[in-house]
mmCIF file of C-alpha atoms in Angstrom:
data_model
loop_
_atom_site.group_PDB
_atom_site.id
_atom_site.type_symbol
_atom_site.label_atom_id
_atom_site.label_comp_id
_atom_site.label_asym_id
_atom_site.label_seq_id
_atom_site.Cartn_x
_atom_site.Cartn_y
_atom_site.Cartn_z
ATOM 1 C CA MET K 244 -33.133 -82.973 -34.986
ATOM 2 C CA ALA K 245 -36.117 -82.553 -35.261
ATOM 3 C CA GLY K 246 -38.504 -81.628 -32.055
ATOM 4 C CA THR K 247 -40.579 -78.681 -32.586
ATOM 5 C CA ASP K 248 -43.543 -79.029 -30.670
ATOM 6 C CA ARG K 249 -46.441 -76.455 -30.857
ATOM 7 C CA GLY K 250 -48.599 -77.329 -27.719
ATOM 8 C CA LYS K 251 -45.702 -76.668 -25.570
ATOM 9 C CA SER K 252 -44.966 -73.001 -24.129
ATOM 10 C CA GLY K 253 -41.581 -71.879 -25.445
ATOM 11 C CA ALA K 254 -38.424 -71.121 -23.047
ATOM 12 C CA THR K 255 -37.381 -67.277 -23.148
ATOM 13 C CA ALA K 256 -35.104 -65.479 -22.344
ATOM 14 C CA ASP K 257 -35.637 -61.619 -21.900
ATOM 15 C CA LEU K 258 -32.772 -61.212 -19.658
ATOM 16 C CA GLY K 259 -30.618 -63.350 -21.821
ATOM 17 C CA PRO K 260 -28.061 -62.201 -24.147
ATOM 18 C CA VAL K 261 -28.982 -59.763 -27.460
ATOM 19 C CA ILE K 262 -27.197 -61.172 -30.299
ATOM 20 C CA VAL K 263 -25.530 -58.242 -32.488
ATOM 21 C CA LEU K 264 -24.569 -59.463 -36.170
ATOM 22 C CA VAL K 265 -22.443 -57.204 -37.615
ATOM 23 C CA GLU K 266 -22.687 -57.104 -41.739
ATOM 24 C CA PRO K 267 -24.006 -60.576 -41.969
ATOM 25 C CA GLN K 268 -23.813 -61.591 -46.178
ATOM 26 C CA LEU K 269 -26.240 -64.082 -46.424
ATOM 27 C CA GLY K 270 -30.103 -64.202 -45.212
ATOM 28 C CA GLU K 271 -30.015 -67.226 -44.930
ATOM 29 C CA ASN K 272 -27.642 -67.132 -42.375
ATOM 30 C CA ILE K 273 -29.392 -64.745 -40.270
ATOM 31 C CA GLY K 274 -32.525 -67.137 -40.297
ATOM 32 C CA MET K 275 -30.202 -69.694 -39.239
ATOM 33 C CA VAL K 276 -28.933 -67.669 -36.505
ATOM 34 C CA ALA K 277 -32.674 -66.719 -35.215
ATOM 35 C CA ARG K 278 -33.051 -71.156 -35.627
ATOM 36 C CA ALA K 279 -30.348 -71.207 -33.072
ATOM 37 C CA MET K 280 -31.369 -68.972 -31.195
ATOM 38 C CA LEU K 281 -35.237 -69.814 -30.063
ATOM 39 C CA ASN K 282 -33.577 -73.088 -29.756
ATOM 40 C CA CYS K 283 -31.945 -72.061 -26.906
ATOM 41 C CA GLY K 284 -34.617 -69.304 -26.258
ATOM 42 C CA LEU K 285 -33.208 -66.388 -27.382
ATOM 43 C CA THR K 286 -34.945 -63.998 -28.982
ATOM 44 C CA ALA K 287 -33.224 -60.292 -29.403
ATOM 45 C CA LEU K 288 -31.478 -60.152 -32.464
ATOM 46 C CA ARG K 289 -30.004 -56.984 -34.269
ATOM 47 C CA LEU K 290 -28.456 -56.923 -37.383
ATOM 48 C CA VAL K 291 -25.764 -54.268 -38.549
ATOM 49 C CA ARG K 292 -25.601 -52.811 -42.256
ATOM 50 C CA PRO K 293 -26.988 -56.519 -43.482
ATOM 51 C CA ARG K 294 -25.396 -56.721 -46.996
ATOM 52 C CA ASP K 295 -28.677 -58.107 -48.674
ATOM 53 C CA GLY K 296 -31.129 -55.102 -46.770
ATOM 54 C CA TRP K 297 -33.767 -56.197 -44.575
ATOM 55 C CA PRO K 298 -36.607 -57.856 -44.468
ATOM 56 C CA ASN K 299 -35.012 -60.753 -46.214
ATOM 57 C CA PRO K 300 -37.624 -63.865 -47.533
ATOM 58 C CA ALA K 301 -34.396 -66.118 -47.760
ATOM 59 C CA ALA K 302 -33.938 -65.343 -44.026
ATOM 60 C CA VAL K 303 -37.287 -66.045 -43.395
ATOM 61 C CA ALA K 304 -37.201 -69.242 -45.369
ATOM 62 C CA ALA K 305 -33.489 -70.851 -43.305
ATOM 63 C CA SER K 306 -35.828 -69.701 -39.850
ATOM 64 C CA SER K 307 -37.439 -72.944 -40.025
ATOM 65 C CA GLY K 308 -40.807 -71.625 -38.172
ATOM 66 C CA ALA K 309 -38.738 -68.915 -35.487
ATOM 67 C CA ASP K 310 -40.695 -66.316 -37.038
ATOM 68 C CA CYS K 311 -41.000 -64.482 -33.134
ATOM 69 C CA VAL K 312 -37.177 -63.735 -33.658
ATOM 70 C CA ILE K 313 -37.157 -62.612 -37.345
ATOM 71 C CA GLU K 314 -40.216 -60.558 -36.845
ATOM 72 C CA ALA K 315 -38.480 -58.705 -34.230
ATOM 73 C CA VAL K 316 -35.372 -57.812 -35.292
ATOM 74 C CA GLU K 317 -33.814 -54.799 -35.350
ATOM 75 C CA VAL K 318 -31.493 -53.217 -38.064
ATOM 76 C CA HIS K 319 -29.156 -50.188 -37.027
ATOM 77 C CA GLU K 320 -26.294 -48.371 -39.369
ATOM 78 C CA THR K 321 -23.598 -48.795 -36.798
ATOM 79 C CA THR K 322 -22.158 -50.853 -34.457
ATOM 80 C CA GLU K 323 -22.621 -48.226 -31.776
ATOM 81 C CA ALA K 324 -26.452 -48.036 -32.266
ATOM 82 C CA ALA K 325 -26.687 -51.334 -32.118
ATOM 83 C CA ILE K 326 -24.943 -51.544 -28.092
ATOM 84 C CA ALA K 327 -25.933 -48.190 -27.222
ATOM 85 C CA ASP K 328 -28.479 -49.723 -24.370
ATOM 86 C CA LEU K 329 -26.409 -52.530 -23.482
ATOM 87 C CA HIS K 330 -23.999 -52.494 -20.247
ATOM 88 C CA ARG K 331 -21.887 -55.230 -21.190
ATOM 89 C CA VAL K 332 -20.846 -56.342 -24.691
ATOM 90 C CA TYR K 333 -18.979 -59.832 -25.494
ATOM 91 C CA VAL K 334 -17.274 -60.043 -28.420
ATOM 92 C CA THR K 335 -15.976 -63.269 -30.980
ATOM 93 C CA SER K 336 -13.074 -63.594 -32.495
ATOM 94 C CA ALA K 337 -11.029 -67.008 -33.344
ATOM 95 C CA ARG K 338 -7.773 -64.606 -33.912
ATOM 96 C CA GLU K 339 -5.348 -62.864 -32.156
ATOM 97 C CA ARG K 340 -5.941 -59.300 -31.776
ATOM 98 C CA GLY K 341 -2.947 -57.867 -30.594
ATOM 99 C CA MET K 342 -5.771 -56.328 -27.512
ATOM 100 C CA VAL K 343 -5.190 -56.076 -23.691
ATOM 101 C CA LYS K 344 -8.511 -57.402 -22.954
ATOM 102 C CA PRO K 345 -10.060 -60.146 -20.927
ATOM 103 C CA VAL K 346 -10.150 -63.782 -23.106
ATOM 104 C CA VAL K 347 -12.622 -66.457 -22.099
ATOM 105 C CA THR K 348 -14.169 -69.535 -23.139
ATOM 106 C CA ALA K 349 -18.015 -69.565 -23.918
ATOM 107 C CA ARG K 350 -18.408 -71.739 -20.807
ATOM 108 C CA ARG K 351 -17.268 -69.261 -18.191
ATOM 109 C CA ALA K 352 -18.940 -66.017 -20.873
ATOM 110 C CA ALA K 353 -22.174 -68.123 -20.148
ATOM 111 C CA GLU K 354 -21.247 -67.745 -16.323
ATOM 112 C CA GLU K 355 -20.643 -64.213 -16.479
ATOM 113 C CA MET K 356 -23.438 -63.025 -18.651
ATOM 114 C CA ARG K 357 -26.090 -64.986 -16.518
ATOM 115 C CA ALA K 358 -24.009 -63.207 -12.637
ATOM 116 C CA LEU K 359 -24.661 -60.031 -15.321
ATOM 117 C CA ALA K 360 -28.345 -60.318 -15.698
ATOM 118 C CA ALA K 361 -29.193 -61.564 -12.977
ATOM 119 C CA ARG K 362 -27.947 -57.827 -11.686
ATOM 120 C CA GLY K 363 -30.496 -56.590 -14.167
ATOM 121 C CA GLU K 364 -27.423 -55.769 -16.439
ATOM 122 C CA ARG K 365 -28.105 -55.964 -20.361
ATOM 123 C CA VAL K 366 -25.715 -58.072 -22.063
ATOM 124 C CA GLY K 367 -24.383 -58.568 -25.627
ATOM 125 C CA LEU K 368 -22.729 -61.435 -27.932
ATOM 126 C CA LEU K 369 -21.463 -59.588 -31.033
ATOM 127 C CA PHE K 370 -20.231 -61.600 -34.372
ATOM 128 C CA GLY K 371 -18.521 -60.501 -37.458
ATOM 129 C CA PRO K 372 -19.109 -61.365 -40.885
ATOM 130 C CA GLU K 373 -19.255 -64.360 -42.173
ATOM 131 C CA ARG K 374 -16.044 -64.355 -44.462
ATOM 132 C CA SER K 375 -14.029 -62.015 -41.878
ATOM 133 C CA GLY K 376 -15.353 -62.279 -38.890
ATOM 134 C CA LEU K 377 -15.108 -58.703 -36.513
ATOM 135 C CA PHE K 378 -13.446 -55.859 -37.134
ATOM 136 C CA ASN K 379 -10.983 -54.807 -34.963
ATOM 137 C CA ASP K 380 -12.728 -51.590 -34.927
ATOM 138 C CA ASP K 381 -15.814 -53.452 -33.388
ATOM 139 C CA ILE K 382 -14.094 -55.800 -31.298
ATOM 140 C CA ALA K 383 -12.659 -52.219 -29.729
ATOM 141 C CA LEU K 384 -16.154 -51.456 -28.523
ATOM 142 C CA GLY K 385 -16.565 -54.795 -26.499
ATOM 143 C CA ASP K 386 -15.530 -55.921 -22.721
ATOM 144 C CA VAL K 387 -14.439 -59.032 -23.384
ATOM 145 C CA ILE K 388 -13.737 -61.567 -26.015
ATOM 146 C CA VAL K 389 -14.901 -64.921 -26.085
ATOM 147 C CA GLN K 390 -12.942 -67.486 -28.034
ATOM 148 C CA VAL K 391 -13.891 -71.069 -28.222
ATOM 149 C CA PRO K 392 -11.065 -74.157 -27.489
ATOM 150 C CA LEU K 393 -11.547 -76.131 -30.827
ATOM 151 C CA ASN K 394 -8.796 -77.768 -32.698
ATOM 152 C CA PRO K 395 -5.894 -75.410 -33.242
ATOM 153 C CA ALA K 396 -5.531 -76.763 -36.355
ATOM 154 C CA TYR K 397 -8.726 -76.389 -37.802
ATOM 155 C CA SER K 398 -11.373 -74.359 -35.789
ATOM 156 C CA SER K 399 -13.824 -72.675 -38.746
ATOM 157 C CA LEU K 400 -17.103 -72.186 -37.356
ATOM 158 C CA ASN K 401 -19.679 -70.460 -39.306
ATOM 159 C CA LEU K 402 -22.562 -67.868 -38.302
ATOM 160 C CA ALA K 403 -25.038 -70.284 -37.250
ATOM 161 C CA GLN K 404 -23.186 -72.702 -35.656
ATOM 162 C CA ALA K 405 -21.372 -69.651 -33.799
ATOM 163 C CA VAL K 406 -24.376 -68.363 -32.198
ATOM 164 C CA LEU K 407 -25.379 -72.047 -31.446
ATOM 165 C CA LEU K 408 -22.330 -72.809 -29.242
ATOM 166 C CA LEU K 409 -22.552 -69.219 -27.143
ATOM 167 C CA ALA K 410 -26.606 -69.543 -26.780
ATOM 168 C CA TYR K 411 -26.458 -73.372 -25.930
ATOM 169 C CA GLU K 412 -23.975 -72.583 -23.173
ATOM 170 C CA TRP K 413 -26.015 -69.632 -21.944
ATOM 171 C CA TYR K 414 -29.518 -71.641 -21.820
ATOM 172 C CA GLN K 415 -27.451 -75.221 -19.948
ATOM 173 C CA LEU K 416 -27.065 -73.606 -17.096
ATOM 174 C CA GLY K 417 -30.260 -72.124 -16.722
ATOM 175 C CA ASP K 418 -31.770 -75.531 -17.716
ATOM 176 C CA ASP K 419 -32.522 -78.500 -15.115
ATOM 177 C CA THR K 420 -33.003 -81.539 -17.599
ATOM 178 C CA PRO K 421 -31.911 -84.861 -15.724
ATOM 179 C CA ALA K 422 -28.485 -85.309 -17.228
ATOM 180 C CA ARG K 423 -30.336 -88.814 -17.321
ATOM 181 C CA GLU K 424 -33.375 -90.767 -16.896
ATOM 182 C CA LEU K 425 -35.976 -93.866 -17.504
ATOM 183 C CA PRO K 426 -39.153 -92.770 -18.485
ATOM 184 C CA LEU K 427 -41.786 -95.308 -17.645
ATOM 185 C CA HIS K 428 -44.587 -94.453 -19.592
ATOM 186 C CA GLY K 429 -46.678 -94.711 -17.209
ATOM 187 C CA GLY K 430 -45.405 -97.748 -15.788
ATOM 188 C CA VAL K 431 -44.681 -98.538 -11.956
ATOM 189 C CA PRO K 432 -41.260 -99.877 -10.896
ATOM 190 C CA ALA K 433 -41.196 -103.606 -9.948
ATOM 191 C CA GLU K 434 -41.143 -103.975 -6.306
ATOM 192 C CA LYS K 435 -38.919 -106.764 -4.742
ATOM 193 C CA GLY K 436 -41.302 -108.980 -4.264
ATOM 194 C CA GLN K 437 -42.158 -108.942 -7.464
ATOM 195 C CA LEU K 438 -38.295 -109.862 -8.541
ATOM 196 C CA ILE K 439 -37.433 -112.207 -5.957
ATOM 197 C CA GLY K 440 -40.601 -114.484 -7.101
ATOM 198 C CA PHE K 441 -39.695 -114.149 -10.632
ATOM 199 C CA PHE K 442 -36.091 -114.835 -10.044
ATOM 200 C CA GLU K 443 -37.290 -118.494 -7.684
ATOM 201 C CA ARG K 444 -39.348 -119.614 -10.675
ATOM 202 C CA LEU K 445 -36.682 -118.442 -13.194
ATOM 203 C CA GLU K 446 -34.137 -120.505 -11.360
ATOM 204 C CA GLU K 447 -36.755 -123.378 -10.506
ATOM 205 C CA THR K 448 -37.149 -123.375 -14.238
ATOM 206 C CA LEU K 449 -33.413 -124.137 -15.154
ATOM 207 C CA ASP K 450 -33.150 -126.492 -12.068
ATOM 208 C CA ALA K 451 -35.327 -128.590 -14.030
ATOM 209 C CA VAL K 452 -33.260 -128.357 -17.392
ATOM 210 C CA GLY K 453 -29.983 -129.303 -16.126
ATOM 211 C CA PHE K 454 -29.017 -125.355 -16.544
ATOM 212 C CA PHE K 455 -26.582 -124.473 -13.418
ATOM 213 C CA PHE K 456 -23.781 -127.186 -14.286
ATOM 214 C CA PRO K 457 -21.359 -128.320 -12.581
ATOM 215 C CA PRO K 458 -23.235 -127.672 -9.853
ATOM 216 C CA GLU K 459 -20.912 -126.070 -7.508
ATOM 217 C CA LYS K 460 -21.319 -123.052 -9.454
ATOM 218 C CA ARG K 461 -24.758 -122.678 -8.763
ATOM 219 C CA PRO K 462 -24.632 -120.618 -6.193
ATOM 220 C CA GLY K 463 -22.542 -117.734 -8.532
ATOM 221 C CA MET K 464 -24.378 -118.372 -11.731
ATOM 222 C CA VAL K 465 -28.374 -117.463 -9.776
ATOM 223 C CA ARG K 466 -25.997 -114.332 -8.685
ATOM 224 C CA ASN K 467 -24.773 -112.939 -12.564
ATOM 225 C CA LEU K 468 -28.886 -113.639 -13.699
ATOM 226 C CA ARG K 469 -30.214 -111.805 -10.535
ATOM 227 C CA ASN K 470 -27.701 -108.767 -10.746
ATOM 228 C CA MET K 471 -28.495 -108.906 -15.092
ATOM 229 C CA PHE K 472 -31.741 -108.318 -14.255
ATOM 230 C CA GLU K 473 -31.926 -106.079 -11.039
ATOM 231 C CA ARG K 474 -29.538 -104.051 -13.858
ATOM 232 C CA ALA K 475 -32.489 -103.479 -16.422
ATOM 233 C CA GLY K 476 -34.730 -101.675 -13.617
ATOM 234 C CA LEU K 477 -38.015 -103.582 -14.760
ATOM 235 C CA THR K 478 -41.123 -102.503 -14.328
ATOM 236 C CA GLU K 479 -44.358 -104.514 -12.778
ATOM 237 C CA GLN K 480 -45.527 -104.900 -16.228
ATOM 238 C CA GLU K 481 -42.355 -106.207 -18.072
ATOM 239 C CA VAL K 482 -42.167 -108.199 -14.558
ATOM 240 C CA ARG K 483 -45.695 -109.818 -15.716
ATOM 241 C CA THR K 484 -44.254 -110.476 -19.161
ATOM 242 C CA LEU K 485 -41.236 -112.218 -18.038
ATOM 243 C CA GLN K 486 -43.172 -114.442 -16.287
ATOM 244 C CA GLY K 487 -45.693 -114.877 -18.873
ATOM 245 C CA ILE K 488 -43.140 -116.086 -20.862
ATOM 246 C CA LEU K 489 -41.675 -118.522 -18.094
ATOM 247 C CA SER K 490 -45.882 -120.099 -18.474
ATOM 248 C CA ALA K 491 -45.687 -120.055 -22.299
ATOM 249 C CA LEU K 492 -41.818 -121.792 -21.860
ATOM 250 C CA GLN K 493 -43.305 -124.355 -19.044
ATOM 251 C CA GLY K 494 -46.400 -125.320 -20.944
ATOM 252 C CA ALA K 495 -44.425 -125.664 -24.691
ATOM 253 C CA LYS K 496 -42.381 -128.200 -22.993
ATOM 254 C CA LEU K 497 -45.246 -129.778 -21.205
ATOM 255 C CA ARG K 498 -47.095 -130.293 -25.121
ATOM 256 C CA ARG K 499 -43.802 -131.786 -26.244
ATOM 257 C CA ALA K 500 -43.225 -134.148 -23.524
ATOM 258 C CA PRO K 501 -43.073 -137.599 -25.460
ATOM 259 C CA ARG K 502 -46.163 -139.668 -23.765
ATOM 260 C CA SER K 503 -44.900 -142.582 -22.078
ATOM 261 C CA GLU K 504 -45.303 -146.108 -24.084
ATOM 262 C CA PRO K 505 -48.597 -148.474 -22.729
ATOM 263 C CA GLN K 506 -47.089 -151.281 -21.808
ATOM 264 C CA SER K 507 -48.423 -154.505 -23.188
ATOM 265 C CA GLU K 508 -49.886 -157.450 -21.180
ATOM 266 C CA ALA K 509 -47.908 -160.340 -20.351
#
């Protein structure tokens, strides 16, 4: 889905989690991580011993315009150096590591990180190399392990997917987008009087063509028709359009009506 609008101000999270990639292997993957981060308003990216060095032109190309993330990347020689200024570190792992550490879902991790950030604590999310994931020594540096509940028979995420999933959970907790809405694009919802006027005219038209049959079922059929149009949430313009359709149909009916034959004189 492409939805970039350079004219809109970006929503960035200065207190959002720092994303730390330990020994990332491909520049393309780093670029896609930057893209995933900026989609969710995160901009702090740190690399630990990137295999192909840094800067990496492949990362710039794959970031699809997430330049503010790429240009601010920090590179460190050790994981310890990359997390030195952080208060809490969440480490990601899809496998059991035999360590006694709290294990949380991505959603719970986002909730906890939001609470920590609200207290002024700097939080980091640690991700391992694409092929092997984090090393046990790196996991030992973390406070909490994050595991994503996925298909137990196949829970393989690439690096950018894993970052996006956790970044998305973080972003959603601070987003107030309505779960459902109907943009009217300048239109105005129709008043009940307008709707009732349309209903009555529609019903008169249907009466004229014998639609309501048998007659004893007319009340129920009218209710069904009205409910159908009420569910549509019509605007004033849409009601006027429907009235215009009725006018056109009525006019066409009059034009098609056969003329009565003149009576012959006796």
